mmCIF file of C-alpha atoms in Angstrom:
data_model
loop_
_atom_site.group_PDB
_atom_site.id
_atom_site.type_symbol
_atom_site.label_atom_id
_atom_site.label_comp_id
_atom_site.label_asym_id
_atom_site.label_seq_id
_atom_site.Cartn_x
_atom_site.Cartn_y
_atom_site.Cartn_z
ATOM 1 C CA UNK A 966 6.783 -22.792 12.149
ATOM 2 C CA UNK A 967 5.387 -19.453 11.038
ATOM 3 C CA UNK A 968 4.778 -17.358 14.271
ATOM 4 C CA UNK A 969 1.446 -15.610 14.518
ATOM 5 C CA UNK A 970 1.338 -11.752 14.288
ATOM 6 C CA UNK A 971 1.815 -10.129 17.768
ATOM 7 C CA UNK A 972 -1.284 -8.484 19.254
ATOM 8 C CA UNK A 973 -0.800 -4.969 20.545
ATOM 9 C CA UNK A 974 -3.588 -3.411 22.568
ATOM 10 C CA UNK A 975 -3.541 0.365 22.995
ATOM 11 C CA UNK A 976 -5.573 3.033 24.661
ATOM 12 C CA UNK A 977 -5.325 6.582 25.962
ATOM 13 C CA UNK A 978 -4.403 9.863 24.098
ATOM 14 C CA UNK A 979 -2.789 9.617 20.704
ATOM 15 C CA UNK A 980 0.658 10.086 22.248
ATOM 16 C CA UNK A 981 0.045 7.399 24.827
ATOM 17 C CA UNK A 982 -1.392 4.864 22.246
ATOM 18 C CA UNK A 983 1.701 5.404 20.132
ATOM 19 C CA UNK A 984 4.103 4.872 23.176
ATOM 20 C CA UNK A 985 2.304 1.724 24.212
ATOM 21 C CA UNK A 986 2.581 0.523 20.427
ATOM 22 C CA UNK A 987 6.303 1.255 20.231
ATOM 23 C CA UNK A 988 7.151 -0.140 23.652
ATOM 24 C CA UNK A 989 5.145 -3.532 22.939
ATOM 25 C CA UNK A 990 7.067 -4.357 19.683
ATOM 26 C CA UNK A 991 10.205 -2.463 19.454
ATOM 27 C CA UNK A 992 12.116 -4.999 17.626
ATOM 28 C CA UNK A 993 9.556 -5.244 14.924
ATOM 29 C CA UNK A 994 9.433 -1.434 14.659
ATOM 30 C CA UNK A 995 13.278 -1.576 14.235
ATOM 31 C CA UNK A 996 12.800 -4.109 11.512
ATOM 32 C CA UNK A 997 10.317 -2.066 9.564
ATOM 33 C CA UNK A 998 12.853 0.883 9.793
ATOM 34 C CA UNK A 999 15.684 -1.521 8.416
ATOM 35 C CA UNK A 1000 13.482 -2.549 5.409
ATOM 36 C CA UNK A 1001 12.635 1.222 4.321
ATOM 37 C CA UNK A 1002 15.059 3.403 6.020
ATOM 38 C CA UNK A 1003 18.018 3.001 3.781
ATOM 39 C CA UNK A 1004 16.378 3.991 0.585
ATOM 40 C CA UNK A 1005 16.955 7.823 0.959
ATOM 41 C CA UNK A 1006 20.565 7.225 1.536
ATOM 42 C CA UNK A 1007 20.823 5.173 -1.753
ATOM 43 C CA UNK A 1008 19.403 8.206 -3.530
ATOM 44 C CA UNK A 1009 22.231 10.459 -2.238
ATOM 45 C CA UNK A 1010 20.506 12.011 0.813
ATOM 46 C CA UNK A 1011 22.700 12.711 3.742
ATOM 47 C CA UNK A 1012 21.207 13.013 7.207
ATOM 48 C CA UNK A 1013 20.427 16.638 6.960
ATOM 49 C CA UNK A 1014 18.661 16.410 3.633
ATOM 50 C CA UNK A 1015 16.737 13.315 4.757
ATOM 51 C CA UNK A 1016 15.618 15.258 7.947
ATOM 52 C CA UNK A 1017 14.519 18.152 5.709
ATOM 53 C CA UNK A 1018 12.563 16.123 3.352
ATOM 54 C CA UNK A 1019 10.732 14.094 5.934
ATOM 55 C CA UNK A 1020 10.184 17.245 8.000
ATOM 56 C CA UNK A 1021 8.045 18.636 5.031
ATOM 57 C CA UNK A 1022 5.908 15.485 5.107
ATOM 58 C CA UNK A 1023 5.699 15.650 8.965
ATOM 59 C CA UNK A 1024 3.969 19.352 8.366
ATOM 60 C CA UNK A 1025 1.705 18.017 5.638
ATOM 61 C CA UNK A 1026 0.621 14.990 7.952
ATOM 62 C CA UNK A 1027 0.078 17.437 10.741
ATOM 63 C CA UNK A 1028 -2.228 19.447 8.540
ATOM 64 C CA UNK A 1029 -4.220 16.451 7.785
ATOM 65 C CA UNK A 1030 -4.489 15.416 11.436
ATOM 66 C CA UNK A 1031 -2.161 16.619 14.213
ATOM 67 C CA UNK A 1032 -3.121 13.572 16.309
ATOM 68 C CA UNK A 1033 -1.286 11.270 13.608
ATOM 69 C CA UNK A 1034 2.014 13.025 14.220
ATOM 70 C CA UNK A 1035 1.338 12.868 18.036
ATOM 71 C CA UNK A 1036 0.637 8.976 17.799
ATOM 72 C CA UNK A 1037 3.930 8.623 15.612
ATOM 73 C CA UNK A 1038 5.928 10.562 18.193
ATOM 74 C CA UNK A 1039 4.755 8.266 20.829
ATOM 75 C CA UNK A 1040 5.769 5.089 18.714
ATOM 76 C CA UNK A 1041 9.186 6.640 18.292
ATOM 77 C CA UNK A 1042 9.561 7.141 22.009
ATOM 78 C CA UNK A 1043 8.170 3.869 22.767
ATOM 79 C CA UNK A 1044 10.481 1.948 20.585
ATOM 80 C CA UNK A 1045 13.473 4.221 21.158
ATOM 81 C CA UNK A 1046 13.804 5.367 17.536
ATOM 82 C CA UNK A 1047 13.671 8.626 15.718
ATOM 83 C CA UNK A 1048 10.327 10.281 14.715
ATOM 84 C CA UNK A 1049 11.598 10.689 11.159
ATOM 85 C CA UNK A 1050 11.878 6.867 10.918
ATOM 86 C CA UNK A 1051 8.223 6.447 11.954
ATOM 87 C CA UNK A 1052 7.155 8.948 9.387
ATOM 88 C CA UNK A 1053 9.119 7.085 6.955
ATOM 89 C CA UNK A 1054 7.293 3.794 7.763
ATOM 90 C CA UNK A 1055 3.954 5.530 7.165
ATOM 91 C CA UNK A 1056 4.715 7.583 4.106
ATOM 92 C CA UNK A 1057 7.545 5.601 2.413
ATOM 93 C CA UNK A 1058 5.851 5.565 -0.950
ATOM 94 C CA UNK A 1059 5.411 9.345 -1.043
ATOM 95 C CA UNK A 1060 8.800 10.143 0.448
ATOM 96 C CA UNK A 1061 10.621 8.036 -1.954
ATOM 97 C CA UNK A 1062 8.804 9.341 -4.767
ATOM 98 C CA UNK A 1063 9.274 12.886 -3.893
ATOM 99 C CA UNK A 1064 12.994 12.301 -3.230
ATOM 100 C CA UNK A 1065 13.440 10.851 -6.707
ATOM 101 C CA UNK A 1066 11.659 13.886 -8.248
ATOM 102 C CA UNK A 1067 13.908 16.254 -6.304
ATOM 103 C CA UNK A 1068 16.980 14.354 -7.682
ATOM 104 C CA UNK A 1069 15.490 14.117 -11.210
ATOM 105 C CA UNK A 1070 15.461 10.334 -11.014
ATOM 106 C CA UNK A 1071 12.540 8.513 -12.486
ATOM 107 C CA UNK A 1072 9.905 7.316 -10.102
ATOM 108 C CA UNK A 1073 10.088 3.531 -10.299
ATOM 109 C CA UNK A 1074 7.059 1.915 -9.101
ATOM 110 C CA UNK A 1075 9.046 -1.381 -8.332
ATOM 111 C CA UNK A 1076 10.704 0.503 -5.428
ATOM 112 C CA UNK A 1077 7.547 1.958 -3.901
ATOM 113 C CA UNK A 1078 4.336 -0.016 -4.334
ATOM 114 C CA UNK A 1079 3.158 -3.299 -2.609
ATOM 115 C CA UNK A 1080 3.639 -6.087 -5.229
ATOM 116 C CA UNK A 1081 0.027 -6.943 -5.381
ATOM 117 C CA UNK A 1082 -3.055 -7.988 -3.356
ATOM 118 C CA UNK A 1083 -6.365 -9.763 -4.071
ATOM 119 C CA UNK A 1084 -9.391 -8.541 -2.171
ATOM 120 C CA UNK A 1085 -12.954 -9.552 -1.867
ATOM 121 C CA UNK A 1086 -16.173 -8.536 -0.211
ATOM 122 C CA UNK A 1087 -19.077 -11.012 0.067
ATOM 123 C CA UNK A 1088 -22.506 -9.367 0.804
ATOM 124 C CA UNK A 1089 -24.994 -10.740 3.337
ATOM 125 C CA UNK A 1090 -27.191 -12.223 0.346
ATOM 126 C CA UNK A 1091 -24.334 -14.351 -0.686
ATOM 127 C CA UNK A 1092 -23.215 -15.268 2.879
ATOM 128 C CA UNK A 1093 -24.338 -18.544 4.579
ATOM 129 C CA UNK A 1094 -24.538 -16.813 7.872
ATOM 130 C CA UNK A 1095 -26.271 -13.674 6.473
ATOM 131 C CA UNK A 1096 -23.405 -11.518 7.619
ATOM 132 C CA UNK A 1097 -20.965 -9.576 5.400
ATOM 133 C CA UNK A 1098 -17.476 -11.011 4.806
ATOM 134 C CA UNK A 1099 -14.547 -8.939 3.911
ATOM 135 C CA UNK A 1100 -10.960 -10.212 3.161
ATOM 136 C CA UNK A 1101 -7.547 -9.895 1.312
ATOM 137 C CA UNK A 1102 -4.243 -11.483 0.483
ATOM 138 C CA UNK A 1103 -1.483 -8.950 1.045
ATOM 139 C CA UNK A 1104 1.371 -9.511 -1.352
ATOM 140 C CA UNK A 1105 4.710 -7.711 -0.467
ATOM 141 C CA UNK A 1106 8.093 -8.268 0.737
ATOM 142 C CA UNK A 1107 8.339 -11.760 2.500
ATOM 143 C CA UNK A 1108 10.316 -10.156 5.221
ATOM 144 C CA UNK A 1109 7.336 -8.134 6.251
ATOM 145 C CA UNK A 1110 6.061 -11.394 7.952
ATOM 146 C CA UNK A 1111 8.760 -10.230 10.610
ATOM 147 C CA UNK A 1112 7.281 -6.677 11.037
ATOM 148 C CA UNK A 1113 3.464 -7.359 10.842
ATOM 149 C CA UNK A 1114 1.349 -6.856 13.974
ATOM 150 C CA UNK A 1115 -2.284 -6.721 14.854
ATOM 151 C CA UNK A 1116 -3.077 -3.409 16.357
ATOM 152 C CA UNK A 1117 -6.303 -2.880 18.531
ATOM 153 C CA UNK A 1118 -6.919 0.832 19.359
ATOM 154 C CA UNK A 1119 -9.427 1.559 22.001
ATOM 155 C CA UNK A 1120 -10.475 5.130 21.654
ATOM 156 C CA UNK A 1121 -12.350 7.853 23.661
ATOM 157 C CA UNK A 1122 -12.881 9.999 20.506
ATOM 158 C CA UNK A 1123 -14.505 7.524 18.142
ATOM 159 C CA UNK A 1124 -15.011 3.916 17.366
ATOM 160 C CA UNK A 1125 -12.432 1.260 18.496
ATOM 161 C CA UNK A 1126 -10.674 -0.520 15.576
ATOM 162 C CA UNK A 1127 -8.506 -3.465 14.605
ATOM 163 C CA UNK A 1128 -5.815 -3.131 12.026
ATOM 164 C CA UNK A 1129 -3.402 -5.439 10.531
ATOM 165 C CA UNK A 1130 -0.202 -3.311 10.012
ATOM 166 C CA UNK A 1131 3.497 -3.001 9.794
ATOM 167 C CA UNK A 1132 4.866 -2.289 13.353
ATOM 168 C CA UNK A 1133 5.255 1.394 13.493
ATOM 169 C CA UNK A 1134 2.575 2.073 11.007
ATOM 170 C CA UNK A 1135 -0.940 3.489 11.856
ATOM 171 C CA UNK A 1136 -3.074 1.373 9.551
ATOM 172 C CA UNK A 1137 -3.209 -1.081 6.700
ATOM 173 C CA UNK A 1138 -6.403 -3.090 6.445
ATOM 174 C CA UNK A 1139 -8.786 -3.379 9.188
ATOM 175 C CA UNK A 1140 -12.256 -2.817 10.654
ATOM 176 C CA UNK A 1141 -13.844 -0.703 13.383
ATOM 177 C CA UNK A 1142 -16.580 -1.107 16.142
ATOM 178 C CA UNK A 1143 -18.978 0.829 13.741
ATOM 179 C CA UNK A 1144 -18.850 -2.163 11.219
ATOM 180 C CA UNK A 1145 -16.785 -0.398 8.754
ATOM 181 C CA UNK A 1146 -13.986 -2.265 6.982
ATOM 182 C CA UNK A 1147 -11.248 -1.610 4.518
ATOM 183 C CA UNK A 1148 -8.681 -3.248 2.292
ATOM 184 C CA UNK A 1149 -6.475 -1.722 -0.437
ATOM 185 C CA UNK A 1150 -4.781 -3.048 -3.495
ATOM 186 C CA UNK A 1151 -1.762 -1.775 -5.556
ATOM 187 C CA UNK A 1152 -2.924 0.179 -8.854
ATOM 188 C CA UNK A 1153 -0.641 2.189 -11.106
ATOM 189 C CA UNK A 1154 -1.456 4.858 -13.783
ATOM 190 C CA UNK A 1155 0.413 7.427 -15.717
ATOM 191 C CA UNK A 1156 -0.769 10.137 -13.274
ATOM 192 C CA UNK A 1157 1.278 8.630 -10.446
ATOM 193 C CA UNK A 1158 3.839 10.948 -8.604
ATOM 194 C CA UNK A 1159 2.994 14.005 -10.641
ATOM 195 C CA UNK A 1160 1.618 15.781 -7.569
ATOM 196 C CA UNK A 1161 1.853 15.578 -3.757
ATOM 197 C CA UNK A 1162 -0.907 13.898 -1.713
ATOM 198 C CA UNK A 1163 -1.833 12.468 1.735
ATOM 199 C CA UNK A 1164 -0.045 9.107 2.326
ATOM 200 C CA UNK A 1165 -2.217 6.107 1.678
ATOM 201 C CA UNK A 1166 -1.690 4.689 5.307
ATOM 202 C CA UNK A 1167 -3.240 7.885 6.715
ATOM 203 C CA UNK A 1168 -6.173 7.658 4.383
ATOM 204 C CA UNK A 1169 -6.858 4.058 5.600
ATOM 205 C CA UNK A 1170 -6.468 5.205 9.145
ATOM 206 C CA UNK A 1171 -8.917 8.163 8.479
ATOM 207 C CA UNK A 1172 -11.484 5.542 7.321
ATOM 208 C CA UNK A 1173 -11.092 3.390 10.496
ATOM 209 C CA UNK A 1174 -11.836 6.419 12.615
ATOM 210 C CA UNK A 1175 -15.283 7.027 11.086
ATOM 211 C CA UNK A 1176 -18.622 6.237 12.710
ATOM 212 C CA UNK A 1177 -20.365 6.319 9.239
ATOM 213 C CA UNK A 1178 -19.663 4.828 5.963
ATOM 214 C CA UNK A 1179 -20.502 8.029 4.165
ATOM 215 C CA UNK A 1180 -17.582 9.690 5.711
ATOM 216 C CA UNK A 1181 -15.247 6.735 5.152
ATOM 217 C CA UNK A 1182 -16.173 7.087 1.388
ATOM 218 C CA UNK A 1183 -15.458 10.864 1.670
ATOM 219 C CA UNK A 1184 -11.902 9.950 2.930
ATOM 220 C CA UNK A 1185 -11.302 7.560 0.236
ATOM 221 C CA UNK A 1186 -12.824 9.398 -2.671
ATOM 222 C CA UNK A 1187 -11.887 12.946 -2.118
ATOM 223 C CA UNK A 1188 -8.476 13.117 -0.365
ATOM 224 C CA UNK A 1189 -5.742 14.014 -2.730
ATOM 225 C CA UNK A 1190 -3.114 11.324 -3.275
ATOM 226 C CA UNK A 1191 0.346 11.121 -4.784
ATOM 227 C CA UNK A 1192 -0.328 7.575 -6.570
ATOM 228 C CA UNK A 1193 -3.026 5.353 -7.572
ATOM 229 C CA UNK A 1194 -4.544 2.826 -5.342
ATOM 230 C CA UNK A 1195 -7.714 0.457 -5.042
ATOM 231 C CA UNK A 1196 -9.570 0.728 -1.884
ATOM 232 C CA UNK A 1197 -12.431 -1.659 -0.883
ATOM 233 C CA UNK A 1198 -14.992 -0.391 1.793
ATOM 234 C CA UNK A 1199 -17.760 -2.318 3.375
ATOM 235 C CA UNK A 1200 -20.197 -1.812 6.111
ATOM 236 C CA UNK A 1201 -21.805 -4.313 8.444
ATOM 237 C CA UNK A 1202 -25.097 -2.921 7.459
ATOM 238 C CA UNK A 1203 -24.691 -5.017 4.194
ATOM 239 C CA UNK A 1204 -23.161 -2.796 1.520
ATOM 240 C CA UNK A 1205 -19.680 -2.754 -0.178
ATOM 241 C CA UNK A 1206 -18.113 -0.617 -2.760
ATOM 242 C CA UNK A 1207 -14.724 -0.456 -4.514
ATOM 243 C CA UNK A 1208 -12.899 2.791 -5.497
ATOM 244 C CA UNK A 1209 -10.273 2.731 -8.202
ATOM 245 C CA UNK A 1210 -8.502 5.781 -7.163
ATOM 246 C CA UNK A 1211 -6.095 7.888 -9.367
ATOM 247 C CA UNK A 1212 -4.282 10.541 -7.552
ATOM 248 C CA UNK A 1213 -6.849 13.297 -8.318
ATOM 249 C CA UNK A 1214 -10.063 11.078 -9.180
ATOM 250 C CA UNK A 1215 -12.012 8.090 -7.904
ATOM 251 C CA UNK A 1216 -14.003 5.631 -9.885
ATOM 252 C CA UNK A 1217 -16.562 3.600 -8.085
ATOM 253 C CA UNK A 1218 -17.280 -0.171 -8.669
ATOM 254 C CA UNK A 1219 -20.418 -1.708 -7.275
ATOM 255 C CA UNK A 1220 -21.114 -5.244 -6.212
ATOM 256 C CA UNK A 1221 -22.153 -7.922 -8.874
ATOM 257 C CA UNK A 1222 -24.219 -10.831 -7.886
ATOM 258 C CA UNK A 1223 -23.518 -10.143 -4.199
ATOM 259 C CA UNK A 1224 -19.704 -9.806 -4.406
ATOM 260 C CA UNK A 1225 -16.789 -7.568 -5.240
ATOM 261 C CA UNK A 1226 -13.444 -9.036 -6.153
ATOM 262 C CA UNK A 1227 -10.415 -6.973 -7.136
ATOM 263 C CA UNK A 1228 -6.823 -7.519 -8.021
ATOM 264 C CA UNK A 1229 -4.252 -5.197 -9.318
ATOM 265 C CA UNK A 1230 -5.318 -3.999 -12.689
ATOM 266 C CA UNK A 1231 -8.016 -1.197 -13.661
ATOM 267 C CA UNK A 1232 -11.437 -2.622 -14.606
ATOM 268 C CA UNK A 1233 -13.889 0.252 -14.513
ATOM 269 C CA UNK A 1234 -14.795 1.127 -17.973
ATOM 270 C CA UNK A 1235 -15.137 4.859 -17.221
ATOM 271 C CA UNK A 1236 -11.553 4.738 -15.482
ATOM 272 C CA UNK A 1237 -10.133 3.062 -18.507
ATOM 273 C CA UNK A 1238 -11.289 5.701 -20.957
ATOM 274 C CA UNK A 1239 -9.516 8.269 -18.888
ATOM 275 C CA UNK A 1240 -6.338 6.863 -17.616
ATOM 276 C CA UNK A 1241 -3.623 4.476 -18.738
ATOM 277 C CA UNK A 1242 -2.871 1.256 -16.762
ATOM 278 C CA UNK A 1243 0.912 1.278 -16.320
ATOM 279 C CA UNK A 1244 1.089 -1.546 -13.854
ATOM 280 C CA UNK A 1245 0.747 -4.459 -16.262
ATOM 281 C CA UNK A 1246 4.513 -5.102 -16.459
ATOM 282 C CA UNK A 1247 4.683 -5.398 -12.788
ATOM 283 C CA UNK A 1248 1.573 -7.710 -11.986
ATOM 284 C CA UNK A 1249 0.463 -9.323 -15.371
ATOM 285 C CA UNK A 1250 -0.921 -12.255 -13.355
ATOM 286 C CA UNK A 1251 -3.569 -9.870 -12.019
ATOM 287 C CA UNK A 1252 -5.688 -10.485 -15.022
ATOM 288 C CA UNK A 1253 -6.407 -14.005 -13.731
ATOM 289 C CA UNK A 1254 -6.151 -13.665 -10.050
ATOM 290 C CA UNK A 1255 -9.510 -11.972 -9.671
ATOM 291 C CA UNK A 1256 -11.059 -14.202 -12.134
ATOM 292 C CA UNK A 1257 -9.889 -17.361 -10.167
ATOM 293 C CA UNK A 1258 -11.318 -15.963 -7.005
ATOM 294 C CA UNK A 1259 -14.678 -15.336 -8.572
ATOM 295 C CA UNK A 1260 -14.699 -18.572 -10.332
ATOM 296 C CA UNK A 1261 -13.934 -20.490 -6.986
ATOM 297 C CA UNK A 1262 -16.445 -18.555 -4.908
ATOM 298 C CA UNK A 1263 -19.145 -19.200 -7.529
ATOM 299 C CA UNK A 1264 -18.300 -22.884 -7.638
ATOM 300 C CA UNK A 1265 -18.682 -23.013 -3.930
ATOM 301 C CA UNK A 1266 -22.464 -22.188 -4.107
ATOM 302 C CA UNK A 1267 -24.971 -19.380 -3.644
ATOM 303 C CA UNK A 1268 -24.292 -19.134 0.145
ATOM 304 C CA UNK A 1269 -20.627 -18.735 1.064
ATOM 305 C CA UNK A 1270 -18.695 -19.167 4.234
ATOM 306 C CA UNK A 1271 -15.425 -17.837 5.632
ATOM 307 C CA UNK A 1272 -13.958 -21.020 4.755
ATOM 308 C CA UNK A 1273 -14.973 -20.722 1.272
ATOM 309 C CA UNK A 1274 -13.282 -17.303 1.116
ATOM 310 C CA UNK A 1275 -10.189 -18.798 2.598
ATOM 311 C CA UNK A 1276 -10.056 -21.683 0.079
ATOM 312 C CA UNK A 1277 -10.348 -19.134 -2.789
ATOM 313 C CA UNK A 1278 -7.574 -17.050 -1.247
ATOM 314 C CA UNK A 1279 -5.340 -20.147 -0.855
ATOM 315 C CA UNK A 1280 -5.684 -20.885 -4.813
ATOM 316 C CA UNK A 1281 -2.259 -21.876 -6.298
ATOM 317 C CA UNK A 1282 -3.297 -21.992 -9.797
ATOM 318 C CA UNK A 1283 -0.134 -21.121 -11.999
ATOM 319 C CA UNK A 1284 1.955 -20.855 -8.863
ATOM 320 C CA UNK A 1285 4.235 -18.896 -8.177
ATOM 321 C CA UNK A 1286 2.254 -16.173 -9.950
ATOM 322 C CA UNK A 1287 -0.846 -17.278 -8.230
ATOM 323 C CA UNK A 1288 -3.552 -15.799 -5.821
ATOM 324 C CA UNK A 1289 -1.588 -17.253 -2.980
ATOM 325 C CA UNK A 1290 1.933 -16.318 -3.756
ATOM 326 C CA UNK A 1291 4.997 -18.612 -2.331
ATOM 327 C CA UNK A 1292 8.111 -16.544 -1.785
ATOM 328 C CA UNK A 1293 9.758 -15.727 -5.072
ATOM 329 C CA UNK A 1294 12.140 -12.902 -6.282
ATOM 330 C CA UNK A 1295 10.251 -9.845 -7.824
ATOM 331 C CA UNK A 1296 11.409 -7.371 -10.345
ATOM 332 C CA UNK A 1297 13.370 -5.285 -7.890
ATOM 333 C CA UNK A 1298 15.297 -8.164 -6.495
ATOM 334 C CA UNK A 1299 13.351 -8.537 -3.347
ATOM 335 C CA UNK A 1300 11.664 -11.821 -2.219
ATOM 336 C CA UNK A 1301 8.070 -11.349 -2.664
ATOM 337 C CA UNK A 1302 5.223 -13.373 -1.152
ATOM 338 C CA UNK A 1303 1.608 -13.319 0.072
ATOM 339 C CA UNK A 1304 2.624 -11.911 3.581
ATOM 340 C CA UNK A 1305 -0.794 -12.577 5.144
ATOM 341 C CA UNK A 1306 -4.219 -13.605 4.420
ATOM 342 C CA UNK A 1307 -6.717 -11.432 6.398
ATOM 343 C CA UNK A 1308 -10.460 -12.385 6.757
ATOM 344 C CA UNK A 1309 -12.767 -10.049 8.556
ATOM 345 C CA UNK A 1310 -16.390 -10.496 9.960
ATOM 346 C CA UNK A 1311 -17.448 -7.020 11.169
ATOM 347 C CA UNK A 1312 -20.757 -8.333 12.721
ATOM 348 C CA UNK A 1313 -18.741 -10.504 15.011
ATOM 349 C CA UNK A 1314 -15.978 -7.957 15.406
ATOM 350 C CA UNK A 1315 -13.227 -10.547 14.400
ATOM 351 C CA UNK A 1316 -10.380 -10.593 12.076
ATOM 352 C CA UNK A 1317 -8.540 -13.807 11.324
ATOM 353 C CA UNK A 1318 -4.929 -13.573 10.087
ATOM 354 C CA UNK A 1319 -2.702 -16.323 8.586
ATOM 355 C CA UNK A 1320 1.045 -15.059 7.944
ATOM 356 C CA UNK A 1321 2.726 -16.569 4.784
ATOM 357 C CA UNK A 1322 -0.390 -18.604 3.795
ATOM 358 C CA UNK A 1323 1.391 -20.284 1.019
ATOM 359 C CA UNK A 1324 3.328 -22.195 3.654
ATOM 360 C CA UNK A 1325 1.127 -21.789 6.760
ATOM 361 C CA UNK A 1326 -2.590 -22.590 7.081
ATOM 362 C CA UNK A 1327 -2.876 -21.632 10.862
ATOM 363 C CA UNK A 1328 -4.968 -18.489 11.599
ATOM 364 C CA UNK A 1329 -5.126 -16.488 14.666
ATOM 365 C CA UNK A 1330 -8.354 -14.949 15.514
ATOM 366 C CA UNK A 1331 -8.329 -11.248 16.733
ATOM 367 C CA UNK A 1332 -11.185 -9.450 18.233
ATOM 368 C CA UNK A 1333 -12.304 -5.860 19.003
ATOM 369 C CA UNK A 1334 -13.295 -7.055 22.572
ATOM 370 C CA UNK A 1335 -11.557 -10.417 23.359
ATOM 371 C CA UNK A 1336 -7.973 -11.932 23.677
ATOM 372 C CA UNK A 1337 -6.657 -13.573 20.447
ATOM 373 C CA UNK A 1338 -7.286 -17.166 19.887
ATOM 374 C CA UNK A 1339 -5.031 -19.567 17.836
ATOM 375 C CA UNK A 1340 -7.392 -21.620 15.375
ATOM 376 C CA UNK A 1341 -6.979 -25.038 14.001
ATOM 377 C CA UNK A 1342 -5.130 -25.359 10.654
ATOM 378 C CA UNK A 1343 -7.382 -24.884 7.789
ATOM 379 C CA UNK A 1344 -8.096 -27.720 5.495
ATOM 380 C CA UNK A 1345 -6.343 -28.404 2.255
#
């Protein structure tokens, strides 16, 4: 039986929140470190060189937000691990890419990026409840089901938020008490890793700290990045927008017929005239994953439910290269899978998560205000 993601509820100062996080799930934090911590050694970095490299990122993160480093320090102390290991969890893509550039080794996306993801936003006019629905399948290493948690952060300095994240991380996808939600999908372009940028995890965290969508958009669209990424934003007020982000530019996509669906290939016509999509060798099935989700949602009718979105995300068309991916080897030799299905209803303040949904249809409901509830198994 697949176990639900542990629920971690934290409050207080950034350091105190981090310490509570690390102390609650130390084994999962250590498992996150195991998954990513050895990569620098494989590139020929000894302990001193590793510390120096990660120290550079610590200073850059502190410049973006000193409280992020404080929270990471708390996580490290709570879990009994080194701060540099927590920084690595939060900036692995950027750290490994820089390490490769320093060593004059080609940056290989197969080592750094999530394998995929399919995301969707359903606006109120297409929702049976009249409330916005925002969700995603997160595709990455199957072992990340052993590191995933749902973190609730109760803040004195802004809106509370819920995030589905790897233990030790500050944010992945999530929503906040102001009704802002974010999911993100892998994208790739020829501009990747040609410049430094803020780690993607911290941009997502910055979004979840915002009271107003305008400032969430600012965080996504204007923060410099080291690599491409697709970020989907929504507000409980009834609006959603997708940003296909190159490291130095962001291209907006607006809802069509009350929905946005995005997988892992560039679709904006302006973006495609300016950048080259280099991700196709990694995710060729992306070209039909978003099509399948749109098709299934349209076939479900004009007024869509949470169950309709779940059924679209459970799609096994052309499995194992499907919307809902069973565990299979990827190009890097890792076992890849849909690690989790995450469905958010910001108006209700709830997030439903099913780990490894290709083999498990049991969701747990997490809330901004209440304790988690295990739900009945979703229908076939």
